[in-house]
Each structure stands twice: as C-alpha cells, then as structure tokens.
PDB file of C-alpha atoms in Angstrom:
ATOM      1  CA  UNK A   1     -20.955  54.738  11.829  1.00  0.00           C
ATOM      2  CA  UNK A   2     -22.143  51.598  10.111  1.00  0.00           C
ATOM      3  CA  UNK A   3     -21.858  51.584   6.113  1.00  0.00           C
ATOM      4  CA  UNK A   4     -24.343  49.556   3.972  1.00  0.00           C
ATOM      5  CA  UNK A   5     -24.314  48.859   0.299  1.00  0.00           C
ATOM      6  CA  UNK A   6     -27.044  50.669  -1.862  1.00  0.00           C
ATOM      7  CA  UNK A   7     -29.192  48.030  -2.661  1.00  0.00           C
ATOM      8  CA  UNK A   8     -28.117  47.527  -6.671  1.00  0.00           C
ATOM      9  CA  UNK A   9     -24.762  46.786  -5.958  1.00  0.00           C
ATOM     10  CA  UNK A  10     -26.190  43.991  -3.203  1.00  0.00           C
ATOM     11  CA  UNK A  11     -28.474  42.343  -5.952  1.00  0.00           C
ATOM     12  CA  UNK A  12     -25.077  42.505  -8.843  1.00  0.00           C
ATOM     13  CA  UNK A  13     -23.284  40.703  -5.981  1.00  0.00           C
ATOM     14  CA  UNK A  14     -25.553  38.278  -5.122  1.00  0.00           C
ATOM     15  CA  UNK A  15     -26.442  37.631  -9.059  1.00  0.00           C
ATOM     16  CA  UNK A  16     -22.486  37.221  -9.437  1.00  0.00           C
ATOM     17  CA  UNK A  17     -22.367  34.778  -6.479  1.00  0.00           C
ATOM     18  CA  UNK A  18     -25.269  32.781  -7.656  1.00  0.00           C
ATOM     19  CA  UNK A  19     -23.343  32.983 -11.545  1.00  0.00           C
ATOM     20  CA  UNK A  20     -20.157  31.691 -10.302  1.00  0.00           C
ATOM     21  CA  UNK A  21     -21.933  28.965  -7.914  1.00  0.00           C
ATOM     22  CA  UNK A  22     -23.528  27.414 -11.011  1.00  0.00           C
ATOM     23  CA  UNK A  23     -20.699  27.841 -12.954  1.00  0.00           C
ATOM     24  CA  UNK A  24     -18.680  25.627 -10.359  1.00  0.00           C
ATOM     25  CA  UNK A  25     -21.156  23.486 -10.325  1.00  0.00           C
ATOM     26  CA  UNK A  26     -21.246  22.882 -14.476  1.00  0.00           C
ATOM     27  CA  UNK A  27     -17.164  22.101 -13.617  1.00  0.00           C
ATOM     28  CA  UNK A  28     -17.759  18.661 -12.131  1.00  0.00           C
ATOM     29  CA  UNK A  29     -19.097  17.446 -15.786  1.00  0.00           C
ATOM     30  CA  UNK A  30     -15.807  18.517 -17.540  1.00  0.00           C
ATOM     31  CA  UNK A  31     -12.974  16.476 -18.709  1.00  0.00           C
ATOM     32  CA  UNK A  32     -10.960  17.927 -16.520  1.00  0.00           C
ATOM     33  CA  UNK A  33     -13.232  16.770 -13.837  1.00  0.00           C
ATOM     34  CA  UNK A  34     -13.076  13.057 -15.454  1.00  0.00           C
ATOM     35  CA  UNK A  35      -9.284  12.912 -15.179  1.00  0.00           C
ATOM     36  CA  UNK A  36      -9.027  13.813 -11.745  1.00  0.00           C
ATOM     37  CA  UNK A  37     -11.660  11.342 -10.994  1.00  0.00           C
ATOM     38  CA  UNK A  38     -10.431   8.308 -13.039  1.00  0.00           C
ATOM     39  CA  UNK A  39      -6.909   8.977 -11.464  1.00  0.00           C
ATOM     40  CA  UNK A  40      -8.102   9.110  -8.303  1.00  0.00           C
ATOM     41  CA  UNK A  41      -9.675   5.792  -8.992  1.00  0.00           C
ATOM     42  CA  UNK A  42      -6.500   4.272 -10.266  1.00  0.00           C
ATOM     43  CA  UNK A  43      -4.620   5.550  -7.243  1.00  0.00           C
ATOM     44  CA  UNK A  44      -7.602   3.876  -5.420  1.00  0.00           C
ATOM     45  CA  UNK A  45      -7.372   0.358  -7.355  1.00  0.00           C
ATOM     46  CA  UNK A  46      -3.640   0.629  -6.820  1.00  0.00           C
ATOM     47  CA  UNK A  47      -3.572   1.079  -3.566  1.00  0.00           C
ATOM     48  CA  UNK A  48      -6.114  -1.694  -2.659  1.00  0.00           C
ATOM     49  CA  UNK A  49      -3.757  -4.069  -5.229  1.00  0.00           C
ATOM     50  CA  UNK A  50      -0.674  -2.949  -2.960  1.00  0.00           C
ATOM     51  CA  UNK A  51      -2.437  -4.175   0.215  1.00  0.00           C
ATOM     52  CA  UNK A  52      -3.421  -7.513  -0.990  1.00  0.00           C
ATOM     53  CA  UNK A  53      -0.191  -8.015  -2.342  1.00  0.00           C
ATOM     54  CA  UNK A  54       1.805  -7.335   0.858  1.00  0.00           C
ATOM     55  CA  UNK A  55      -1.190  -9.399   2.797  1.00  0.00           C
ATOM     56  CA  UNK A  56      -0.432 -12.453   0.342  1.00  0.00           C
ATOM     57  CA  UNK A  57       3.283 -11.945   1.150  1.00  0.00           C
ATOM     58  CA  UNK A  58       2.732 -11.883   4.913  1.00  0.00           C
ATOM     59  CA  UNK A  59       0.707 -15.146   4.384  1.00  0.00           C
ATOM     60  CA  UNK A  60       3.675 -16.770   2.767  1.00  0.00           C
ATOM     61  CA  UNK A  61       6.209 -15.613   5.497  1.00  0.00           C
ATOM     62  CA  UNK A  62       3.413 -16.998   8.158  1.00  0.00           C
ATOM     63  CA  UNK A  63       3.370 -20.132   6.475  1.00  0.00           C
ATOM     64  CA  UNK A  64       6.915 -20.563   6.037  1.00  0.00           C
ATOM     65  CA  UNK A  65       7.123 -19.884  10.011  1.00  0.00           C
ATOM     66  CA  UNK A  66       4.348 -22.383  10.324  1.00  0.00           C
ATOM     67  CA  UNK A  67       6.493 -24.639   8.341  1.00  0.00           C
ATOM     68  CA  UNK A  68       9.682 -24.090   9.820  1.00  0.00           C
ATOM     69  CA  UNK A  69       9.885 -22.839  13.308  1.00  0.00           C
ATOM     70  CA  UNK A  70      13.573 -22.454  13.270  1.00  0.00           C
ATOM     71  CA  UNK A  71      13.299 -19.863  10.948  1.00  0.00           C
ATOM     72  CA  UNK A  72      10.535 -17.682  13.523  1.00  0.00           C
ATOM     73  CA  UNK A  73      13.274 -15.607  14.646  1.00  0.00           C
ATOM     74  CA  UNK A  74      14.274 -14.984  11.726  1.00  0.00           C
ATOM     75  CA  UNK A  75      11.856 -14.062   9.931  1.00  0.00           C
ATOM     76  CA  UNK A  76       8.720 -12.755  12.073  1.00  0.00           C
ATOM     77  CA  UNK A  77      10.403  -9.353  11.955  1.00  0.00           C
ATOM     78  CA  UNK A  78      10.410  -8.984   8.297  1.00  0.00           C
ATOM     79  CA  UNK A  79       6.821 -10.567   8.273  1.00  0.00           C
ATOM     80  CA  UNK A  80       5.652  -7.823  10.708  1.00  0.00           C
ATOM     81  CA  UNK A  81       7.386  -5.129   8.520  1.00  0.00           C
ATOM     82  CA  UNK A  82       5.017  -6.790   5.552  1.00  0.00           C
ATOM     83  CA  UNK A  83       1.958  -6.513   7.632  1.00  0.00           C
ATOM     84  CA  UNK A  84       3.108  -2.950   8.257  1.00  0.00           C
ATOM     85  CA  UNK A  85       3.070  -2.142   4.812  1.00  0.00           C
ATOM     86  CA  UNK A  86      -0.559  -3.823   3.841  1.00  0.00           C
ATOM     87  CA  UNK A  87      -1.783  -1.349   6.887  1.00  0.00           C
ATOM     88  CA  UNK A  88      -0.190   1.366   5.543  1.00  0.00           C
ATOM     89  CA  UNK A  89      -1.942   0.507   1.988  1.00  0.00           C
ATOM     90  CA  UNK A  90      -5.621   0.602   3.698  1.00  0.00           C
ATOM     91  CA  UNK A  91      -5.713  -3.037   3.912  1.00  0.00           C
ATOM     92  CA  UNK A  92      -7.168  -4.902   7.332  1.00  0.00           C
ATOM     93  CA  UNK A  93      -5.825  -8.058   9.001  1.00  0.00           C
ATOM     94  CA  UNK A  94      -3.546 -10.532   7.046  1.00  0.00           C
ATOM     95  CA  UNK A  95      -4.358 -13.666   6.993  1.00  0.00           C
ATOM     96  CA  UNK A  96      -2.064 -16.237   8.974  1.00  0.00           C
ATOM     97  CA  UNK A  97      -1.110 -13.786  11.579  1.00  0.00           C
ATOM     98  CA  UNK A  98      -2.549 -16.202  14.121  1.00  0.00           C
ATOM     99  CA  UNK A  99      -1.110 -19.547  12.502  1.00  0.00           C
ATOM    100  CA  UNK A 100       2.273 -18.447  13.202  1.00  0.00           C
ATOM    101  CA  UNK A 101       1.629 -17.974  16.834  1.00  0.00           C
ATOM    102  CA  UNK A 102       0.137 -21.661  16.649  1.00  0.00           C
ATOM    103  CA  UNK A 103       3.256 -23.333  15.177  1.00  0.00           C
ATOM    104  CA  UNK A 104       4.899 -26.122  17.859  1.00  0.00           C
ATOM    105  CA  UNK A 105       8.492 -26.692  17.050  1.00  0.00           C
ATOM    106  CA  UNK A 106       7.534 -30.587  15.425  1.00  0.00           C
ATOM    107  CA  UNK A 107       5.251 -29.062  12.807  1.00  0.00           C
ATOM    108  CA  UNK A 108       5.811 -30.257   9.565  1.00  0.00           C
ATOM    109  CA  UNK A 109       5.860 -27.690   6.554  1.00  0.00           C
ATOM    110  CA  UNK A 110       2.877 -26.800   4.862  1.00  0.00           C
ATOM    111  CA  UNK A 111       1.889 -28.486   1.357  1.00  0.00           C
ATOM    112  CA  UNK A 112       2.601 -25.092  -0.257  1.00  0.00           C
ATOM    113  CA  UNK A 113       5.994 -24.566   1.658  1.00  0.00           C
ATOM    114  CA  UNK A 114       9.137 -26.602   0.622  1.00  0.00           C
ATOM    115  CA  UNK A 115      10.377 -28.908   3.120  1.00  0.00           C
ATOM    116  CA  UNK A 116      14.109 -27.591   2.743  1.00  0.00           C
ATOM    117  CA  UNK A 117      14.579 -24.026   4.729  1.00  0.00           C
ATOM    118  CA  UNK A 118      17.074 -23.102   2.464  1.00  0.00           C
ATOM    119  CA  UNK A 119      14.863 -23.260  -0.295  1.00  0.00           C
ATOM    120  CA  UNK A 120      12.079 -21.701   1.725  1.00  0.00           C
ATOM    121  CA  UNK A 121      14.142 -18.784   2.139  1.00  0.00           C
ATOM    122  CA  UNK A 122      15.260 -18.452  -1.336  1.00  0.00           C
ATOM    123  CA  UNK A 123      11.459 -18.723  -2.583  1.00  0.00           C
ATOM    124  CA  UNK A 124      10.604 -16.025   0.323  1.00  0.00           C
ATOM    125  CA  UNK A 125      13.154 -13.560  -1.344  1.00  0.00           C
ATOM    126  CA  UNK A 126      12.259 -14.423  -4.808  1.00  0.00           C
ATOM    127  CA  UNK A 127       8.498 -13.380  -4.106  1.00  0.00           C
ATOM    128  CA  UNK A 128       9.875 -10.158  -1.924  1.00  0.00           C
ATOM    129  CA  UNK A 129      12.197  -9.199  -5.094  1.00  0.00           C
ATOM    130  CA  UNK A 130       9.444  -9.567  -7.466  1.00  0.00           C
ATOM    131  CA  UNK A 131       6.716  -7.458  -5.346  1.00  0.00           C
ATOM    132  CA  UNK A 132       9.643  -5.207  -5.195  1.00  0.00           C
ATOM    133  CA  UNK A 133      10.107  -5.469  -9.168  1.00  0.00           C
ATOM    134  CA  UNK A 134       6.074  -5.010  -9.856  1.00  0.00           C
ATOM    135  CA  UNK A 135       5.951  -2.071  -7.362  1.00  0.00           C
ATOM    136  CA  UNK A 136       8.601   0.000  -8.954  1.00  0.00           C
ATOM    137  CA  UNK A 137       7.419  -0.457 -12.503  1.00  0.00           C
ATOM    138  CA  UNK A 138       4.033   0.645 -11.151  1.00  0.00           C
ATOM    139  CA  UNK A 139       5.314   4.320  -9.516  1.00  0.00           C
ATOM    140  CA  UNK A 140       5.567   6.117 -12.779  1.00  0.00           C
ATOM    141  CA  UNK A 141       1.258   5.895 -12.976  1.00  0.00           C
ATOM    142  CA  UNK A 142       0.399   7.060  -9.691  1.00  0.00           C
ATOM    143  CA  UNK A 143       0.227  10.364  -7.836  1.00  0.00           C
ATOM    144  CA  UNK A 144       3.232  11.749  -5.310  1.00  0.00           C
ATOM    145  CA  UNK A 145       2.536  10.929  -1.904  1.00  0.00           C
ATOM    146  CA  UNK A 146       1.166   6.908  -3.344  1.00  0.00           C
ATOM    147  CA  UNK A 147       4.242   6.690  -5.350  1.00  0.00           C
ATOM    148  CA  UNK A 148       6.083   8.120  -2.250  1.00  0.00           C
ATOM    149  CA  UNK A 149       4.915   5.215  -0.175  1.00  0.00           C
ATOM    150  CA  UNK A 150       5.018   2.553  -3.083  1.00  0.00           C
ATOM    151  CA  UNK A 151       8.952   3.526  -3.544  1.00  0.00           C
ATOM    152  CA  UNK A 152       9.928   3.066  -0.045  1.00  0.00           C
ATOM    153  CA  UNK A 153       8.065  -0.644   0.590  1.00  0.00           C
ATOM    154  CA  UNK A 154       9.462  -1.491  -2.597  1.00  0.00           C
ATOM    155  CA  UNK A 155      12.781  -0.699  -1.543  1.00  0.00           C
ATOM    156  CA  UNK A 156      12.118  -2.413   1.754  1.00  0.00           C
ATOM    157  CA  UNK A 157      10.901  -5.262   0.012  1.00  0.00           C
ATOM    158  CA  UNK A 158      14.166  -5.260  -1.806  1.00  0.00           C
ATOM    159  CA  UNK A 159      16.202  -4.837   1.511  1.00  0.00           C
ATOM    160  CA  UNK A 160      13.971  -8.026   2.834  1.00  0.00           C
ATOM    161  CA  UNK A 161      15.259  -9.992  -0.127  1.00  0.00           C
ATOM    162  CA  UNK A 162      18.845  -8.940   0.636  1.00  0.00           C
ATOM    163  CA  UNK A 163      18.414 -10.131   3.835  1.00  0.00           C
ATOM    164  CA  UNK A 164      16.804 -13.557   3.196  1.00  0.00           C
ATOM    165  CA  UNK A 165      19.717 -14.274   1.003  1.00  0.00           C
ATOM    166  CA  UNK A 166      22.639 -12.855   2.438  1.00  0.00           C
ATOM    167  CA  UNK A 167      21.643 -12.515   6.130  1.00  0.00           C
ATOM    168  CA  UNK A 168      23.463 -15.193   7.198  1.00  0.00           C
ATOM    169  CA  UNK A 169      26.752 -14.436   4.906  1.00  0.00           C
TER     170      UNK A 169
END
C-alpha cells in the first residue's frame, strides 16, 4: 500500500522549502557571514606568511651549507625539517634546495653568510628563535587546527635553536 500526501500539504512543503532556501541564501550577506569570511582570510594570509617565512629560513640554512660545507651534516637535517614546515603551510619549493647539493668542500661563504661558522650558527639560531618568537605571538589570532600547526613549528623552531647553540655542548 503506497501512501501519498494530499496535494495542499505537498504545495505548504514545497513553499516552506523554497522559504527556507532563500532565507539561506539572504545569510551569506550577514555580518555573521563577513566574520567568518574575513577570518578565513586572515587564517589564509597567515598561513601563506608562515610558508614564506620558513622558505626564507630554509634559504638561509642552504646558504650557510653553501658557505660552509663542514657544517652539511649538521645542519641539512634541520634545513629539511624547515622545508617540511613551509610544505605543511601550502607553500611550494624553497629556494636554494639545489645550491646546497652544488656546494664543493673549497667554496667560500656567501656575501650574506659570515665567514666564521661559529657565528653562522649563532645567526642561524637567532633567526630560528625569532620565527619561533613571531609565530607564537601570532597563535592567539588564528583558528584551532592553524594555531595547532603554528604552535608545534614554533616549538620546533625553538628546539632548532637549542640545537644550533648547544648541540655540540
């Protein structure tokens, strides 16, 4: 036995349907509509930022390789880690992932790269702590899982500073 709808109650469903529809569709002008969409586009503009910042800090650990070879052990781990992070931020290739490969053991350090490894280490941790410094300030503006991701490379940032400093303590 098949049951059908008298015909009036069909038409008061269908007029309901088509009320809420427009309704729903009036929502996407509302303020509440405005936020979401403005935060979204901070989350957006703050997760682009995050990529280019670890890709400028992978550039700097490739150029410090390029600079001093004896450090390539050392530190293409950590730069990898970096490059990790700009992925995980939406952002493409880094630049100087190729010089690095390049580098013969007689190269001499690039303009921008002290000639002193010591130094060259210090200056690596000083930019990882201060990435590390920006990116926590920045967590209390952005939504859960971005914040979730921005915590944890700041803290590895923070844990790559450690270890450019007191690695070989």
């Amino acid at each position: 036995m098949s049951f059908t709808l008298p015909s009036r109650l069909r038409r008061r469903t269908l007029l309901a349907s088509a009320a809420g529809a427009v309704a729903l569709a009036g929502c996407s002008n509302s303020p509440e509509s405005a936020a979401a969409r403005a935060r979204a586009s901070a989350a957006t503009r703050a997760r682009a930022r995050a990529a280019r910042d670890s890709e400028a800090l992978a550039a700097e650990y490739a150029a410090v390789i390029t600079g001093h070879p004896t450090l390539a052990e050392r530190l293409r781990p950590l730069r990898a880690e970096v490059v990790r992070h700009a992925r995980a931020f939406g952002g493409g290739t880094t630049s100087g992932e190729t010089s690095e490969a390049s580098a013969s053991p007689t190269a001499a350090p690039s303009p921008s790269v002290t000639v002193d490894p010591a130094t060259a280490l210090a200056d690596l941790a000083a930019s990882e702590r201060a990435l590390a410094d920006k990116r926590a300030k920045a967590l209390v503006e952005l939504p859960g899982e971005l914040a979730r991701l921005l915590a944890s490379v700041a803290a590895a940032g923070a844990a790559h500073a450690y270890l450019l400093t007191e690695g070989d303590k």
